[in-house]
Amino acid sequence: MSYLVAANWKMNKTVGDTLEYLDLFLPSVKDLMKIEIMIAPSFTALSSASIRLDAAKKEGEYNVKLGAQNMYYMEKGAFTGEISPLMLAELEVDYVILGHSERRHIFGERDDLINKKVVSAVEHGIRPILCVGETIEEREQGKTLSVVERQIRNGLAGVEKDMVYIDIAYEPVWAIGTGVNATPQQAQEVHRFIRSLINEISKGNDQKTRILYGGSVNEKNARDLTKEPNIDGFLVGTASLDPEKFYKIITEVMEV
Ligand code: PGA
């Protein structure tokens, strides 16, 4: 699997901002096929972004995928305010970020709900990026690996044999949006653990599962993190909002 550098824009950028960004960003990554890039704009901008990406791909070679930041697991029904896998599939969304720390901690999403979403995404051919990670209190209490293990075992229940269609993002809560990234050693320790866990639960079927790191990734720390053997990509928030910084992260990854 190629390295994946993914942008999670969170609740930022209107449709206009999204198109402006893509106009600046896309020419810089034309013909750059070695690394996979994913952009997850807001739901309201997905349709325009999808059309813009399609148009770009008719003009040249782009390895840029489209992602959604969340999804409900049902196809349709009385679920006011939710977005279904059919709606995402219609827009040719390739990836969906599930179980992000902000969904867990601000919106109260729990492992069982996140699991239903992961199962549904796989069923609908949308590649889930399951996010896991400990809070600072959990880390200080020495619970990092047990929290990550619980989130992964619960999040992947029922899709263990489908690991080739799933990616994981390790995002320590204390590193998200704080400017304090996990050190390459801290990330590597957890990534190695996740790799062996996936290997165990999927019975050696894990080779296509990427383990991304997320949490204050920027153009300055990306290179050192990339050097770690079990880090297969990044999920980038703040630094991805600026097309130049995001491109710089991509070039740092390319140089390792
Ligand atoms: P950050 O966010 O890069 O701003 O820390 C990462 C994320 O939440 O995915």
Coordinates of C-alpha atoms and ligand atoms in Angstrom, one line a residue:
M1 CA 0.0 0.0 0.0
S2 CA 1.3 3.5 -0.8
Y3 CA 1.8 6.0 2.0
L4 CA -1.4 8.0 2.7
V5 CA -1.3 11.6 3.7
A6 CA -4.9 12.7 4.6
A7 CA -6.3 16.1 5.4
N8 CA -9.1 16.3 8.0
W9 CA -10.5 19.8 7.6
K10 CA -13.0 19.4 10.4
M11 CA -15.6 22.2 10.5
N12 CA -13.6 24.6 8.3
K13 CA -14.0 25.9 4.8
T14 CA -17.1 26.7 2.8
V15 CA -17.7 25.4 -0.7
G16 CA -16.0 28.6 -2.0
D17 CA -13.0 28.1 0.2
T18 CA -12.8 24.4 -0.8
L19 CA -12.7 25.2 -4.5
E20 CA -10.2 28.0 -4.0
Y21 CA -7.9 25.5 -2.0
L22 CA -8.2 22.8 -4.7
D23 CA -7.3 25.3 -7.4
L24 CA -4.1 26.1 -5.6
F25 CA -3.3 22.7 -4.3
L26 CA -4.1 20.3 -7.2
P27 CA -1.5 21.6 -9.7
S28 CA 1.2 21.0 -7.1
V29 CA 0.4 17.3 -6.8
K30 CA -0.2 16.5 -10.5
D31 CA 1.7 13.4 -11.5
L32 CA 2.6 12.7 -8.0
M33 CA 1.5 9.1 -7.9
K34 CA 3.8 7.6 -5.3
I35 CA 1.9 8.9 -2.4
E36 CA -1.8 8.7 -1.9
I37 CA -3.4 12.0 -0.8
M38 CA -6.9 12.3 0.7
I39 CA -8.9 15.4 1.5
A40 CA -11.9 15.3 3.8
P41 CA -13.8 18.6 3.4
S42 CA -17.1 19.5 5.1
F43 CA -20.2 17.5 4.1
T44 CA -21.6 20.6 2.3
A45 CA -18.4 20.8 0.1
L46 CA -18.2 17.1 -0.8
S47 CA -20.2 17.4 -3.9
S48 CA -18.3 20.3 -5.4
A49 CA -15.0 18.8 -4.3
S50 CA -15.9 15.5 -6.0
I51 CA -16.8 17.2 -9.3
R52 CA -13.5 19.2 -9.1
L53 CA -11.4 16.1 -8.5
D54 CA -13.1 14.3 -11.4
A55 CA -12.4 17.2 -13.7
A56 CA -8.8 17.2 -12.6
K57 CA -8.4 13.4 -13.2
K58 CA -9.7 13.9 -16.8
E59 CA -6.9 16.4 -17.4
G60 CA -4.0 14.5 -15.8
E61 CA -2.7 12.0 -13.3
Y62 CA -3.8 12.6 -9.7
N63 CA -3.6 10.3 -6.7
V64 CA -6.0 12.4 -4.7
K65 CA -8.9 10.8 -3.0
L66 CA -12.0 12.2 -1.4
G67 CA -13.0 11.5 2.2
A68 CA -15.9 12.2 4.5
Q69 CA -15.4 13.1 8.2
N70 CA -18.2 10.9 9.5
M71 CA -21.1 8.8 8.5
Y72 CA -24.2 7.1 10.0
Y73 CA -24.4 3.4 9.5
M74 CA -28.0 3.1 8.2
E75 CA -28.8 3.6 4.5
K76 CA -31.8 5.8 5.0
G77 CA -34.6 6.6 7.5
A78 CA -35.7 8.9 10.3
F79 CA -32.2 10.0 11.4
T80 CA -32.4 13.8 11.3
G81 CA -29.1 15.4 10.5
E82 CA -27.2 12.3 9.6
I83 CA -25.5 11.3 6.4
S84 CA -25.7 7.8 5.0
P85 CA -23.2 5.6 3.2
L86 CA -25.4 5.7 0.0
M87 CA -25.2 9.5 0.0
L88 CA -21.4 9.3 0.3
A89 CA -21.1 6.6 -2.3
E90 CA -23.2 8.6 -4.7
L91 CA -20.5 11.4 -4.5
E92 CA -17.7 8.8 -5.1
V93 CA -16.3 9.3 -1.6
D94 CA -13.4 6.9 -1.2
Y95 CA -12.7 7.2 2.6
V96 CA -14.6 7.9 5.7
I97 CA -13.0 9.0 9.0
L98 CA -14.7 7.2 11.9
G99 CA -14.4 7.4 15.6
H100 CA -12.4 10.6 15.5
S101 CA -11.5 11.8 19.0
E102 CA -13.9 14.8 18.6
R103 CA -16.7 12.5 17.7
R104 CA -16.0 10.4 20.7
H105 CA -15.4 13.2 23.2
I106 CA -17.6 16.1 22.1
F107 CA -20.4 14.1 20.6
G108 CA -20.3 11.1 22.9
E109 CA -19.8 8.4 20.3
R110 CA -19.0 5.1 21.8
D111 CA -17.2 2.0 20.5
D112 CA -20.4 0.1 19.7
L113 CA -21.8 2.9 17.5
I114 CA -18.4 3.4 15.8
N115 CA -18.2 -0.3 15.1
K116 CA -21.6 -0.3 13.3
K117 CA -20.3 2.6 11.2
V118 CA -17.1 0.7 10.3
V119 CA -19.0 -2.4 9.3
S120 CA -21.4 -0.3 7.2
A121 CA -18.6 1.6 5.5
V122 CA -16.8 -1.7 4.5
E123 CA -20.2 -3.1 3.2
H124 CA -20.6 0.0 1.1
G125 CA -17.1 0.0 -0.4
I126 CA -16.0 3.2 1.5
R127 CA -12.7 2.7 3.1
P128 CA -12.9 3.5 6.8
I129 CA -10.1 5.2 8.8
L130 CA -10.8 4.1 12.3
C131 CA -9.3 6.6 14.8
V132 CA -8.1 5.5 18.2
G133 CA -6.1 7.1 20.9
E134 CA -5.7 7.8 24.6
T135 CA -6.3 10.9 26.7
I136 CA -3.5 12.5 28.7
E137 CA -5.0 11.0 31.9
E138 CA -5.0 7.6 30.4
R139 CA -1.4 7.9 29.2
E140 CA -0.3 9.1 32.7
Q141 CA -2.0 6.1 34.3
G142 CA -0.1 3.8 31.9
K143 CA -3.4 2.8 30.1
T144 CA -2.4 3.8 26.6
L145 CA -2.1 0.4 25.1
S146 CA -5.1 -1.0 26.9
V147 CA -7.3 1.9 25.7
V148 CA -6.1 1.5 22.1
E149 CA -6.6 -2.3 22.3
R150 CA -10.2 -1.8 23.5
Q151 CA -11.0 0.7 20.8
I152 CA -9.5 -1.5 18.1
R153 CA -11.0 -4.8 19.2
N154 CA -14.5 -3.2 19.7
G155 CA -14.2 -1.0 16.6
L156 CA -13.3 -3.9 14.3
A157 CA -15.7 -6.5 15.7
G158 CA -17.2 -8.5 12.8
V159 CA -14.8 -7.1 10.1
E160 CA -11.6 -8.8 11.2
K161 CA -11.4 -10.7 7.9
D162 CA -11.8 -7.4 6.0
M163 CA -8.7 -5.7 7.2
V164 CA -7.4 -5.2 3.7
Y165 CA -10.2 -2.6 3.3
I166 CA -9.6 -0.7 6.5
D167 CA -7.0 1.8 7.8
I168 CA -6.3 2.8 11.4
A169 CA -5.3 6.2 12.6
Y170 CA -3.5 6.5 16.0
E171 CA -4.3 10.0 17.3
P172 CA -3.4 10.6 20.9
V173 CA -6.1 13.0 22.2
W174 CA -3.5 15.1 23.9
A175 CA -1.7 15.7 20.6
I176 CA -4.7 16.8 18.5
G177 CA -4.7 20.5 17.8
T178 CA -2.3 21.2 20.7
G179 CA 0.9 21.7 18.7
V180 CA 2.4 18.9 20.8
N181 CA 2.9 15.9 18.6
A182 CA 3.8 12.4 19.9
T183 CA 7.5 11.9 19.5
P184 CA 8.5 9.4 16.8
Q185 CA 9.3 6.9 19.6
Q186 CA 6.0 7.3 21.4
A187 CA 4.2 6.9 18.1
Q188 CA 6.3 3.9 17.0
E189 CA 5.6 2.1 20.3
V190 CA 1.8 2.4 19.8
H191 CA 2.0 1.7 16.1
R192 CA 4.0 -1.5 16.6
F193 CA 1.5 -2.6 19.2
I194 CA -1.4 -1.9 16.8
R195 CA 0.4 -3.8 14.0
S196 CA 0.7 -6.9 16.1
L197 CA -2.8 -6.6 17.4
I198 CA -4.3 -6.4 13.9
N199 CA -2.0 -9.2 12.8
E200 CA -3.5 -11.3 15.6
I201 CA -7.2 -10.5 15.1
S202 CA -7.0 -10.7 11.3
K203 CA -4.8 -13.8 11.3
G204 CA -2.1 -12.3 9.2
N205 CA -4.4 -10.4 6.9
D206 CA -3.1 -7.0 7.9
Q207 CA -0.6 -6.3 5.2
K208 CA -2.8 -3.8 3.4
T209 CA -4.0 -2.0 6.6
R210 CA -2.2 1.3 7.0
I211 CA -1.5 2.7 10.4
L212 CA -1.6 6.5 10.2
Y213 CA -0.4 8.9 12.8
G214 CA -2.4 12.0 13.6
G215 CA -1.9 14.8 16.2
S216 CA -0.1 18.1 15.4
V217 CA 1.6 16.8 12.3
N218 CA 3.2 19.6 10.5
E219 CA 5.9 20.4 7.9
K220 CA 8.6 20.3 10.6
N221 CA 7.9 17.0 12.3
A222 CA 6.6 14.9 9.4
R223 CA 10.0 13.8 8.2
D224 CA 11.1 12.3 11.5
L225 CA 7.8 10.6 12.1
T226 CA 7.9 9.1 8.5
K227 CA 11.2 7.4 9.3
E228 CA 9.5 5.1 11.8
P229 CA 8.8 1.7 10.2
N230 CA 5.2 1.3 11.4
I231 CA 4.0 4.7 10.4
D232 CA 2.2 4.4 7.0
G233 CA 0.8 7.8 6.7
F234 CA -0.7 10.8 8.4
L235 CA -4.0 12.3 9.3
V236 CA -3.5 16.0 9.4
G237 CA -5.8 18.6 10.8
T238 CA -4.6 22.2 11.4
A239 CA -1.6 22.1 9.0
S240 CA -3.8 20.7 6.2
L241 CA -5.9 23.8 6.1
D242 CA -3.1 25.7 4.4
P243 CA -2.4 24.2 0.9
E244 CA 1.2 25.2 1.0
K245 CA 1.8 23.6 4.4
F246 CA -0.1 20.5 3.4
Y247 CA 2.0 20.2 0.2
K248 CA 5.2 20.7 2.3
I249 CA 4.2 17.7 4.5
I250 CA 3.8 15.6 1.3
T251 CA 7.2 16.6 0.0
E252 CA 8.8 15.8 3.4
V253 CA 7.2 12.3 3.3
M254 CA 8.5 11.9 -0.3
E255 CA 12.0 12.6 0.7
V256 CA 12.3 9.8 3.3
Ligands
PGA1 P1 -4.3 18.3 14.2 O1 -5.6 17.4 14.0 O2 -3.4 18.0 13.1 O3 -4.8 19.7 14.2 O4 -3.7 18.0 15.5 C1 -5.5 16.0 13.7 C2 -6.8 15.4 13.7 O5 -7.6 15.6 14.5 O6 -7.1 14.5 12.8

